Amino acid sequence: MEEKAASKSHYLRAWPLLLFCVMAYFITATVSSSMNIAAGILEEARGWNAVLITSMISVASVGNVVMGFVAGRLCAKHSPKLLCFVWAALYLVGLALLGVSKEFAIFSVAMVVANASASAWGFNTVPVFVANWFPNKKGAIQGFVSMGIPLGAGFSAMAYNFGMQRFGIDGAFIPFMVIAAAALVLLGVFVTVTPEERGLVPDSLDRCEPHTPTLVAPEGGEDNTALTSHLLHDGRFMALSVILGIQLLYSGGLMVQIAPRLFELGYSMDEAINAMLVSALFACVGSWIAGVVGDRIGSRAGTAITYGVGIVGILLNLTGTGFGVYASLAFIGAVTGAASNWPVTICADLFGREGFTGSFGLMQPVIQLVGAIGPSFFALISGATGSYFVSYVAGAILMLVGLVAFLLVSRGGLTVGEARPDEI
């Protein structure tokens, strides 16, 4: 018991890293989720169409894909710590332009820059730190730090509203800039790329002699650049990446349009914001549970369960009742929190930290490519039918298709070259 307690207490030695990761993941959701509230405000203040602003999130998400591929290649060759500073600089410039832009074209470009750089920072670069520090316990750790995503999704609308009331529309994004600056201070002063640099052993975080490890491919294996090229031609790996993208399509599309659905049901602005906070809190729980489940029963079973939770969430929302709507937000939020865990867990399981950047650097951008459709998928269907009810039904059907496809593609494990794990 004493040994177990001592081992758990060692996690405190990684608190700067864990807090930094939570903040970086929080930032990934700020641009898209703030549009829940900002779209209507900007329509009234600057005459821009709110639906067009919401749909632009999908266009901005395409930038996530491009930046994701770039980030994946750069992480295989350069320090992820240095890259985080680059993404942060682009993010801050994008936020500043989002606030002061009076032309929609400039606003749109700024949205792409801010959203893509935030995505590269959190989704594509932070997991490298997690895989390096916790190669065998990445499920639970990833589940914890990715709580930042639903927190960002839930609190961004409130933060934007606070910034607007305090600094006006031009300064509405200042709260997000403060969070980014605080994250950079943590990164620059307290965080290292590997635990060995701080004199800690990976996973256990026991003390060791400080040194900088050389992460190389195992004997007979491929380096990260060659591994990426190899996986690009692996049909099952690419199919799995596309199928996992459906979860991001679902969560990303719904989380930026929860407020319009609630308005459709007669909820006020304050009620909608409170409901989003409920969804964010349950998403945190879902994120942590997904990490634990991934470590306990395997990521294949956990991923399948996530599809099922998403379907139930929509069915509850379609009831239109107070209980059903709030319960649905809990389920939808849980999917949002869980979906980001599975790519990290799968790539770390299959390739270890030596091959993580090569595999994750390909899988995550493909997932983002599919997920980029999310906001437009729900917005266009609701625009064509005049109701978010129909678009939510389409979302449930899509998740069912994803579940079936995932079970078929992952049956028997993922084949990568000569490696064939018993399960994903």
Tab-separated table of C-alpha atoms in Angstrom:
chain	number	residue	atom	x	y	z
A	1	MET	CA	0.000	0.000	0.000
A	2	GLU	CA	2.785	2.410	0.902
A	3	GLU	CA	4.584	1.651	-2.378
A	4	LYS	CA	1.377	2.237	-4.339
A	5	ALA	CA	0.708	5.522	-2.559
A	6	ALA	CA	4.260	6.652	-3.144
A	7	SER	CA	3.951	5.831	-6.844
A	8	LYS	CA	0.755	7.872	-7.134
A	9	SER	CA	2.310	10.819	-5.357
A	10	HIS	CA	5.016	10.909	-8.009
A	11	TYR	CA	2.478	12.285	-10.476
A	12	LEU	CA	2.832	15.585	-8.624
A	13	ARG	CA	6.324	15.789	-10.095
A	14	ALA	CA	4.704	16.217	-13.510
A	15	TRP	CA	2.194	18.893	-12.457
A	16	PRO	CA	3.675	21.614	-14.726
A	17	LEU	CA	3.379	19.324	-17.729
A	18	LEU	CA	-0.156	18.181	-16.854
A	19	LEU	CA	-1.391	21.725	-16.272
A	20	PHE	CA	0.250	22.938	-19.464
A	21	CYS	CA	-1.387	20.136	-21.455
A	22	VAL	CA	-4.827	20.912	-19.999
A	23	MET	CA	-4.421	24.580	-20.928
A	24	ALA	CA	-3.221	23.749	-24.453
A	25	TYR	CA	-6.206	21.466	-24.993
A	26	PHE	CA	-8.502	24.181	-23.602
A	27	ILE	CA	-7.169	26.531	-26.267
A	28	THR	CA	-8.040	24.134	-29.101
A	29	ALA	CA	-11.764	24.692	-28.490
A	30	THR	CA	-11.749	28.443	-27.952
A	31	VAL	CA	-12.195	29.730	-31.500
A	32	SER	CA	-14.897	27.330	-32.670
A	33	SER	CA	-16.860	27.202	-29.420
A	34	SER	CA	-16.849	30.968	-28.888
A	35	MET	CA	-18.726	31.245	-32.174
A	36	ASN	CA	-21.772	29.783	-30.408
A	37	ILE	CA	-22.242	33.267	-28.983
A	38	ALA	CA	-20.034	35.416	-31.201
A	39	ALA	CA	-21.898	34.600	-34.431
A	40	GLY	CA	-25.117	36.254	-33.275
A	41	ILE	CA	-23.303	39.193	-31.693
A	42	LEU	CA	-21.236	39.841	-34.815
A	43	GLU	CA	-24.305	39.584	-37.026
A	44	GLU	CA	-25.960	42.346	-35.043
A	45	ALA	CA	-22.846	44.498	-34.633
A	46	ARG	CA	-21.196	44.127	-38.057
A	47	GLY	CA	-23.954	42.809	-40.277
A	48	TRP	CA	-22.313	39.459	-41.017
A	49	ASN	CA	-24.560	36.426	-41.501
A	50	ALA	CA	-24.505	34.254	-38.352
A	51	VAL	CA	-25.034	30.987	-40.263
A	52	LEU	CA	-22.164	31.893	-42.593
A	53	ILE	CA	-19.905	32.586	-39.615
A	54	THR	CA	-20.778	29.203	-38.104
A	55	SER	CA	-20.206	27.451	-41.420
A	56	MET	CA	-16.813	29.153	-41.713
A	57	ILE	CA	-15.682	27.003	-38.809
A	58	SER	CA	-15.616	24.055	-41.208
A	59	VAL	CA	-13.467	26.079	-43.610
A	60	ALA	CA	-11.196	26.964	-40.701
A	61	SER	CA	-11.055	23.294	-39.778
A	62	VAL	CA	-9.530	22.528	-43.178
A	63	GLY	CA	-6.654	24.681	-41.994
A	64	ASN	CA	-6.391	22.314	-39.022
A	65	VAL	CA	-5.745	19.465	-41.428
A	66	VAL	CA	-3.039	21.296	-43.347
A	67	MET	CA	-1.412	22.495	-40.152
A	68	GLY	CA	-1.784	19.022	-38.682
A	69	PHE	CA	0.236	17.416	-41.467
A	70	VAL	CA	2.851	20.155	-41.124
A	71	ALA	CA	2.959	19.720	-37.344
A	72	GLY	CA	3.283	15.956	-37.666
A	73	ARG	CA	6.277	16.244	-39.974
A	74	LEU	CA	7.908	18.958	-37.876
A	75	CYS	CA	7.445	17.027	-34.620
A	76	ALA	CA	9.378	14.138	-36.131
A	77	LYS	CA	12.361	16.413	-36.766
A	78	HIS	CA	12.208	19.307	-34.281
A	79	SER	CA	11.567	19.898	-30.600
A	80	PRO	CA	7.834	19.943	-29.788
A	81	LYS	CA	8.594	22.551	-27.146
A	82	LEU	CA	9.926	24.985	-29.742
A	83	LEU	CA	6.988	24.240	-32.021
A	84	CYS	CA	4.531	25.099	-29.234
A	85	PHE	CA	5.946	28.623	-29.128
A	86	VAL	CA	5.495	28.904	-32.896
A	87	TRP	CA	1.858	27.762	-32.729
A	88	ALA	CA	1.222	30.115	-29.808
A	89	ALA	CA	2.555	33.124	-31.725
A	90	LEU	CA	0.271	32.361	-34.674
A	91	TYR	CA	-2.676	31.796	-32.340
A	92	LEU	CA	-2.202	35.146	-30.606
A	93	VAL	CA	-1.925	37.018	-33.904
A	94	GLY	CA	-5.070	35.285	-35.155
A	95	LEU	CA	-7.020	36.187	-32.004
A	96	ALA	CA	-5.978	39.823	-32.259
A	97	LEU	CA	-7.189	40.001	-35.854
A	98	LEU	CA	-10.452	38.251	-34.973
A	99	GLY	CA	-11.194	41.010	-32.525
A	100	VAL	CA	-10.306	44.085	-34.553
A	101	SER	CA	-11.230	42.953	-38.095
A	102	LYS	CA	-13.988	45.008	-39.688
A	103	GLU	CA	-13.862	43.128	-42.992
A	104	PHE	CA	-15.334	39.625	-43.140
A	105	ALA	CA	-12.539	38.380	-45.428
A	106	ILE	CA	-9.858	39.360	-42.880
A	107	PHE	CA	-11.982	37.906	-40.073
A	108	SER	CA	-12.236	34.607	-41.981
A	109	VAL	CA	-8.482	34.399	-42.548
A	110	ALA	CA	-7.874	35.197	-38.887
A	111	MET	CA	-10.279	32.407	-37.886
A	112	VAL	CA	-8.323	29.925	-40.006
A	113	VAL	CA	-4.978	31.050	-38.546
A	114	ALA	CA	-6.132	31.037	-34.912
A	115	ASN	CA	-8.068	27.773	-35.156
A	116	ALA	CA	-5.370	25.886	-37.094
A	117	SER	CA	-2.512	27.007	-34.855
A	118	ALA	CA	-4.498	26.154	-31.715
A	119	SER	CA	-5.220	22.732	-33.173
A	120	ALA	CA	-1.558	22.136	-34.056
A	121	TRP	CA	-0.575	23.196	-30.553
A	122	GLY	CA	-3.011	20.990	-28.655
A	123	PHE	CA	-4.072	18.097	-30.864
A	124	ASN	CA	-0.852	17.516	-32.806
A	125	THR	CA	2.009	18.557	-30.504
A	126	VAL	CA	0.881	18.064	-26.885
A	127	PRO	CA	0.370	14.278	-27.334
A	128	VAL	CA	4.094	13.966	-28.057
A	129	PHE	CA	4.804	15.159	-24.505
A	130	VAL	CA	2.234	12.699	-23.100
A	131	ALA	CA	3.668	9.756	-25.052
A	132	ASN	CA	7.210	10.642	-23.973
A	133	TRP	CA	6.393	11.016	-20.283
A	134	PHE	CA	3.825	8.217	-19.941
A	135	PRO	CA	4.362	5.620	-22.711
A	136	ASN	CA	2.555	2.873	-20.763
A	137	LYS	CA	0.068	4.987	-18.796
A	138	LYS	CA	-0.924	7.339	-21.576
A	139	GLY	CA	-4.606	6.317	-21.445
A	140	ALA	CA	-5.381	7.671	-17.994
A	141	ILE	CA	-3.037	10.645	-18.411
A	142	GLN	CA	-4.426	11.541	-21.839
A	143	GLY	CA	-7.909	11.181	-20.401
A	144	PHE	CA	-7.029	13.680	-17.701
A	145	VAL	CA	-5.269	16.348	-19.776
A	146	SER	CA	-7.807	16.212	-22.610
A	147	MET	CA	-10.402	17.437	-20.117
A	148	GLY	CA	-9.181	20.786	-21.363
A	149	ILE	CA	-11.088	20.263	-24.628
A	150	PRO	CA	-14.603	20.120	-23.135
A	151	LEU	CA	-13.666	22.798	-20.624
A	152	GLY	CA	-12.708	25.030	-23.519
A	153	ALA	CA	-15.890	24.113	-25.368
A	154	GLY	CA	-18.037	24.837	-22.339
A	155	PHE	CA	-16.378	27.981	-21.004
A	156	SER	CA	-15.371	29.692	-24.264
A	157	ALA	CA	-18.797	31.228	-24.789
A	158	MET	CA	-18.737	32.585	-21.246
A	159	ALA	CA	-15.156	33.855	-21.656
A	160	TYR	CA	-16.015	35.563	-24.953
A	161	ASN	CA	-19.086	37.154	-23.392
A	162	PHE	CA	-16.975	38.366	-20.450
A	163	GLY	CA	-14.318	39.788	-22.772
A	164	MET	CA	-16.913	41.569	-24.881
A	165	GLN	CA	-18.597	43.164	-21.869
A	166	ARG	CA	-15.260	44.190	-20.347
A	167	PHE	CA	-13.281	45.225	-23.436
A	168	GLY	CA	-15.873	45.530	-26.205
A	169	ILE	CA	-16.086	43.419	-29.361
A	170	ASP	CA	-12.542	44.370	-30.400
A	171	GLY	CA	-11.152	42.925	-27.155
A	172	ALA	CA	-13.539	40.015	-26.708
A	173	PHE	CA	-10.757	37.453	-27.252
A	174	ILE	CA	-8.410	38.935	-24.636
A	175	PRO	CA	-9.308	36.266	-21.990
A	176	PHE	CA	-8.060	33.571	-24.372
A	177	MET	CA	-4.845	35.494	-24.980
A	178	VAL	CA	-4.211	35.618	-21.231
A	179	ILE	CA	-4.665	31.834	-20.956
A	180	ALA	CA	-2.256	31.261	-23.847
A	181	ALA	CA	0.345	33.532	-22.254
A	182	ALA	CA	0.078	31.673	-18.935
A	183	ALA	CA	0.537	28.342	-20.743
A	184	LEU	CA	3.693	29.649	-22.415
A	185	VAL	CA	5.161	30.667	-19.068
A	186	LEU	CA	4.613	27.130	-17.755
A	187	LEU	CA	6.129	25.645	-20.891
A	188	GLY	CA	9.160	27.873	-20.953
A	189	VAL	CA	10.065	27.624	-17.273
A	190	PHE	CA	8.911	24.218	-16.015
A	191	VAL	CA	8.208	21.762	-18.879
A	192	THR	CA	10.682	19.489	-20.673
A	193	VAL	CA	10.110	17.281	-23.709
A	194	THR	CA	11.040	14.095	-21.837
A	195	PRO	CA	11.014	13.226	-18.108
A	196	GLU	CA	14.644	12.121	-18.270
A	197	GLU	CA	15.671	15.741	-18.813
A	198	ARG	CA	14.246	16.497	-15.363
A	199	GLY	CA	15.819	13.408	-13.829
A	200	LEU	CA	12.644	11.315	-13.843
A	201	VAL	CA	11.862	7.839	-15.178
A	202	PRO	CA	8.997	7.582	-17.710
A	203	ASP	CA	5.653	6.374	-16.255
A	204	SER	CA	6.783	5.854	-12.648
A	205	LEU	CA	8.479	9.285	-12.392
A	206	ASP	CA	11.025	7.841	-9.990
A	207	ARG	CA	14.274	9.780	-9.664
A	208	CYS	CA	17.151	9.120	-12.053
A	209	GLU	CA	20.253	10.882	-13.306
A	210	PRO	CA	19.172	13.790	-15.570
A	211	HIS	CA	19.955	13.153	-19.240
A	212	THR	CA	18.510	13.696	-22.694
A	213	PRO	CA	17.364	10.375	-24.201
A	214	THR	CA	17.724	9.596	-27.881
A	215	LEU	CA	14.411	8.291	-29.162
A	216	VAL	CA	15.268	6.021	-32.070
A	217	ALA	CA	13.434	3.260	-33.868
A	218	PRO	CA	13.945	-0.262	-32.490
A	219	GLU	CA	16.401	-2.508	-34.267
A	220	GLY	CA	15.039	-3.435	-37.677
A	221	GLY	CA	12.312	-0.800	-37.423
A	222	GLU	CA	11.659	2.366	-39.373
A	223	ASP	CA	12.367	5.916	-38.295
A	224	ASN	CA	9.363	8.239	-38.018
A	225	THR	CA	9.658	9.705	-41.505
A	226	ALA	CA	9.817	6.261	-43.124
A	227	LEU	CA	7.051	4.987	-40.844
A	228	THR	CA	4.714	7.772	-41.951
A	229	SER	CA	5.342	6.944	-45.619
A	230	HIS	CA	4.754	3.267	-44.920
A	231	LEU	CA	1.480	3.849	-43.069
A	232	LEU	CA	0.239	6.146	-45.802
A	233	HIS	CA	0.000	3.021	-47.988
A	234	ASP	CA	-1.485	0.807	-45.270
A	235	GLY	CA	-5.169	0.496	-46.161
A	236	ARG	CA	-6.400	-0.582	-42.738
A	237	PHE	CA	-4.519	2.161	-40.932
A	238	MET	CA	-5.911	4.836	-43.251
A	239	ALA	CA	-9.435	3.388	-43.072
A	240	LEU	CA	-9.250	3.349	-39.285
A	241	SER	CA	-8.143	6.984	-39.291
A	242	VAL	CA	-11.106	8.005	-41.455
A	243	ILE	CA	-13.570	6.071	-39.289
A	244	LEU	CA	-12.208	7.620	-36.090
A	245	GLY	CA	-12.725	10.976	-37.771
A	246	ILE	CA	-16.491	10.426	-37.579
A	247	GLN	CA	-16.306	10.889	-33.817
A	248	LEU	CA	-14.607	14.260	-34.318
A	249	LEU	CA	-17.168	15.187	-36.976
A	250	TYR	CA	-19.905	14.403	-34.472
A	251	SER	CA	-18.398	16.132	-31.456
A	252	GLY	CA	-16.976	19.110	-33.323
A	253	GLY	CA	-20.175	19.674	-35.274
A	254	LEU	CA	-22.497	19.429	-32.281
A	255	MET	CA	-20.388	21.334	-29.763
A	256	VAL	CA	-20.368	24.483	-31.923
A	257	GLN	CA	-24.121	24.271	-32.502
A	258	ILE	CA	-25.520	23.284	-29.141
A	259	ALA	CA	-26.719	26.839	-28.555
A	260	PRO	CA	-28.745	27.105	-31.811
A	261	ARG	CA	-30.459	23.786	-31.017
A	262	LEU	CA	-31.301	25.019	-27.519
A	263	PHE	CA	-32.627	28.310	-28.916
A	264	GLU	CA	-34.810	26.245	-31.257
A	265	LEU	CA	-36.222	24.457	-28.212
A	266	GLY	CA	-37.026	27.785	-26.534
A	267	TYR	CA	-34.042	28.162	-24.191
A	268	SER	CA	-32.780	31.669	-23.382
A	269	MET	CA	-29.179	32.840	-23.860
A	270	ASP	CA	-28.358	32.366	-20.150
A	271	GLU	CA	-29.972	28.918	-20.113
A	272	ALA	CA	-28.016	27.919	-23.212
A	273	ILE	CA	-24.717	28.996	-21.666
A	274	ASN	CA	-25.491	27.095	-18.458
A	275	ALA	CA	-26.431	24.018	-20.480
A	276	MET	CA	-23.105	24.175	-22.323
A	277	LEU	CA	-21.297	24.255	-18.986
A	278	VAL	CA	-23.171	21.103	-17.973
A	279	SER	CA	-22.036	19.458	-21.195
A	280	ALA	CA	-18.444	20.558	-20.568
A	281	LEU	CA	-18.381	19.116	-17.047
A	282	PHE	CA	-19.701	15.750	-18.211
A	283	ALA	CA	-17.230	15.819	-21.069
A	284	CYS	CA	-14.458	16.049	-18.481
A	285	VAL	CA	-15.817	12.936	-16.800
A	286	GLY	CA	-16.085	11.199	-20.169
A	287	SER	CA	-12.523	12.117	-21.030
A	288	TRP	CA	-11.123	10.655	-17.807
A	289	ILE	CA	-13.303	7.537	-17.974
A	290	ALA	CA	-12.213	6.950	-21.575
A	291	GLY	CA	-8.586	7.020	-20.499
A	292	VAL	CA	-9.175	4.537	-17.675
A	293	VAL	CA	-11.300	2.287	-19.907
A	294	GLY	CA	-8.613	2.340	-22.588
A	295	ASP	CA	-6.023	1.133	-20.089
A	296	ARG	CA	-8.337	-1.485	-18.541
A	297	ILE	CA	-10.310	-3.101	-21.383
A	298	GLY	CA	-8.472	-1.871	-24.464
A	299	SER	CA	-9.017	1.023	-26.819
A	300	ARG	CA	-10.953	-1.102	-29.325
A	301	ALA	CA	-13.780	-1.723	-26.861
A	302	GLY	CA	-13.592	1.832	-25.553
A	303	THR	CA	-13.811	3.335	-29.024
A	304	ALA	CA	-16.844	1.197	-29.877
A	305	ILE	CA	-18.574	2.259	-26.661
A	306	THR	CA	-17.949	5.906	-27.560
A	307	TYR	CA	-19.929	5.524	-30.799
A	308	GLY	CA	-22.807	4.024	-28.811
A	309	VAL	CA	-22.749	6.832	-26.253
A	310	GLY	CA	-22.947	9.363	-29.075
A	311	ILE	CA	-26.022	7.704	-30.563
A	312	VAL	CA	-27.796	7.611	-27.195
A	313	GLY	CA	-26.944	11.267	-26.657
A	314	ILE	CA	-28.726	12.347	-29.814
A	315	LEU	CA	-31.758	10.148	-29.136
A	316	LEU	CA	-32.124	11.773	-25.718
A	317	ASN	CA	-31.875	15.239	-27.253
A	318	LEU	CA	-34.587	14.440	-29.770
A	319	THR	CA	-37.090	13.882	-26.953
A	320	GLY	CA	-37.118	17.648	-26.410
A	321	THR	CA	-37.837	17.228	-22.701
A	322	GLY	CA	-35.880	19.071	-20.043
A	323	PHE	CA	-34.419	15.865	-18.643
A	324	GLY	CA	-33.704	14.460	-22.101
A	325	VAL	CA	-31.948	17.611	-23.295
A	326	TYR	CA	-29.689	17.930	-20.247
A	327	ALA	CA	-28.954	14.206	-20.254
A	328	SER	CA	-28.087	14.432	-23.965
A	329	LEU	CA	-25.621	17.209	-23.264
A	330	ALA	CA	-23.899	14.921	-20.773
A	331	PHE	CA	-23.621	12.138	-23.362
A	332	ILE	CA	-22.549	14.456	-26.194
A	333	GLY	CA	-20.007	16.049	-23.905
A	334	ALA	CA	-18.670	12.626	-22.921
A	335	VAL	CA	-18.059	11.773	-26.590
A	336	THR	CA	-16.263	15.091	-27.055
A	337	GLY	CA	-13.975	14.278	-24.162
A	338	ALA	CA	-13.386	10.656	-25.153
A	339	ALA	CA	-12.876	11.055	-28.904
A	340	SER	CA	-9.514	12.798	-28.600
A	341	ASN	CA	-8.096	9.976	-26.466
A	342	TRP	CA	-8.344	7.057	-28.858
A	343	PRO	CA	-5.888	8.178	-31.590
A	344	VAL	CA	-3.234	8.885	-28.961
A	345	THR	CA	-3.793	5.579	-27.188
A	346	ILE	CA	-3.876	3.523	-30.386
A	347	CYS	CA	-0.690	5.021	-31.843
A	348	ALA	CA	1.194	4.777	-28.545
A	349	ASP	CA	0.095	1.148	-28.098
A	350	LEU	CA	1.124	0.110	-31.580
A	351	PHE	CA	4.349	2.052	-32.064
A	352	GLY	CA	5.602	3.154	-28.634
A	353	ARG	CA	7.087	6.561	-28.065
A	354	GLU	CA	9.821	5.877	-30.623
A	355	GLY	CA	7.282	5.634	-33.455
A	356	PHE	CA	4.562	7.829	-31.987
A	357	THR	CA	5.238	11.003	-33.964
A	358	GLY	CA	5.407	9.092	-37.247
A	359	SER	CA	2.069	7.322	-36.732
A	360	PHE	CA	0.121	9.971	-34.848
A	361	GLY	CA	1.424	12.656	-37.202
A	362	LEU	CA	-0.476	10.906	-40.003
A	363	MET	CA	-3.547	9.603	-38.189
A	364	GLN	CA	-4.528	12.842	-36.455
A	365	PRO	CA	-4.597	15.044	-39.591
A	366	VAL	CA	-6.734	12.456	-41.395
A	367	ILE	CA	-9.127	12.475	-38.436
A	368	GLN	CA	-9.168	16.274	-38.564
A	369	LEU	CA	-9.910	16.185	-42.289
A	370	VAL	CA	-13.073	14.178	-41.637
A	371	GLY	CA	-13.910	16.226	-38.553
A	372	ALA	CA	-13.689	19.465	-40.539
A	373	ILE	CA	-16.993	18.551	-42.161
A	374	GLY	CA	-18.771	18.577	-38.784
A	375	PRO	CA	-19.971	22.185	-38.391
A	376	SER	CA	-21.134	22.409	-42.018
A	377	PHE	CA	-22.703	18.936	-41.874
A	378	PHE	CA	-25.128	19.956	-39.145
A	379	ALA	CA	-25.520	23.592	-40.249
A	380	LEU	CA	-26.320	22.785	-43.888
A	381	ILE	CA	-28.844	20.079	-43.026
A	382	SER	CA	-30.573	22.337	-40.522
A	383	GLY	CA	-30.519	25.192	-43.035
A	384	ALA	CA	-32.061	23.044	-45.764
A	385	THR	CA	-34.752	21.550	-43.513
A	386	GLY	CA	-35.314	24.534	-41.226
A	387	SER	CA	-34.716	22.428	-38.137
A	388	TYR	CA	-31.807	21.069	-36.128
A	389	PHE	CA	-33.960	18.026	-35.315
A	390	VAL	CA	-33.269	16.516	-38.747
A	391	SER	CA	-29.553	17.258	-38.588
A	392	TYR	CA	-29.348	15.527	-35.193
A	393	VAL	CA	-31.063	12.444	-36.659
A	394	ALA	CA	-28.470	12.443	-39.443
A	395	GLY	CA	-25.744	12.627	-36.793
A	396	ALA	CA	-27.088	9.538	-35.034
A	397	ILE	CA	-27.180	7.601	-38.305
A	398	LEU	CA	-23.626	8.656	-39.083
A	399	MET	CA	-22.386	7.416	-35.703
A	400	LEU	CA	-24.127	4.081	-36.276
A	401	VAL	CA	-22.361	3.743	-39.626
A	402	GLY	CA	-19.099	4.625	-37.901
A	403	LEU	CA	-19.626	1.977	-35.227
A	404	VAL	CA	-20.268	-0.782	-37.761
A	405	ALA	CA	-17.336	0.280	-39.927
A	406	PHE	CA	-14.992	0.459	-36.934
A	407	LEU	CA	-15.893	-3.028	-35.716
A	408	LEU	CA	-15.317	-4.443	-39.191
A	409	VAL	CA	-12.006	-2.689	-39.876
A	410	SER	CA	-10.563	-3.316	-36.408
A	411	ARG	CA	-11.583	-6.967	-36.282
A	412	GLY	CA	-8.485	-9.081	-35.616
A	413	GLY	CA	-6.311	-6.043	-34.964
A	414	LEU	CA	-4.534	-3.466	-37.079
A	415	THR	CA	-1.979	-4.753	-39.576
A	416	VAL	CA	1.095	-2.587	-39.906
A	417	GLY	CA	3.880	-4.196	-41.879
A	418	GLU	CA	4.773	-7.388	-40.011
A	419	ALA	CA	3.216	-6.211	-36.762
A	420	ARG	CA	-0.273	-7.485	-36.038
A	421	PRO	CA	-1.443	-6.830	-32.477
A	422	ASP	CA	-4.179	-9.064	-31.111
A	423	GLU	CA	-6.355	-6.023	-30.594
A	424	ILE	CA	-6.161	-2.304	-31.036
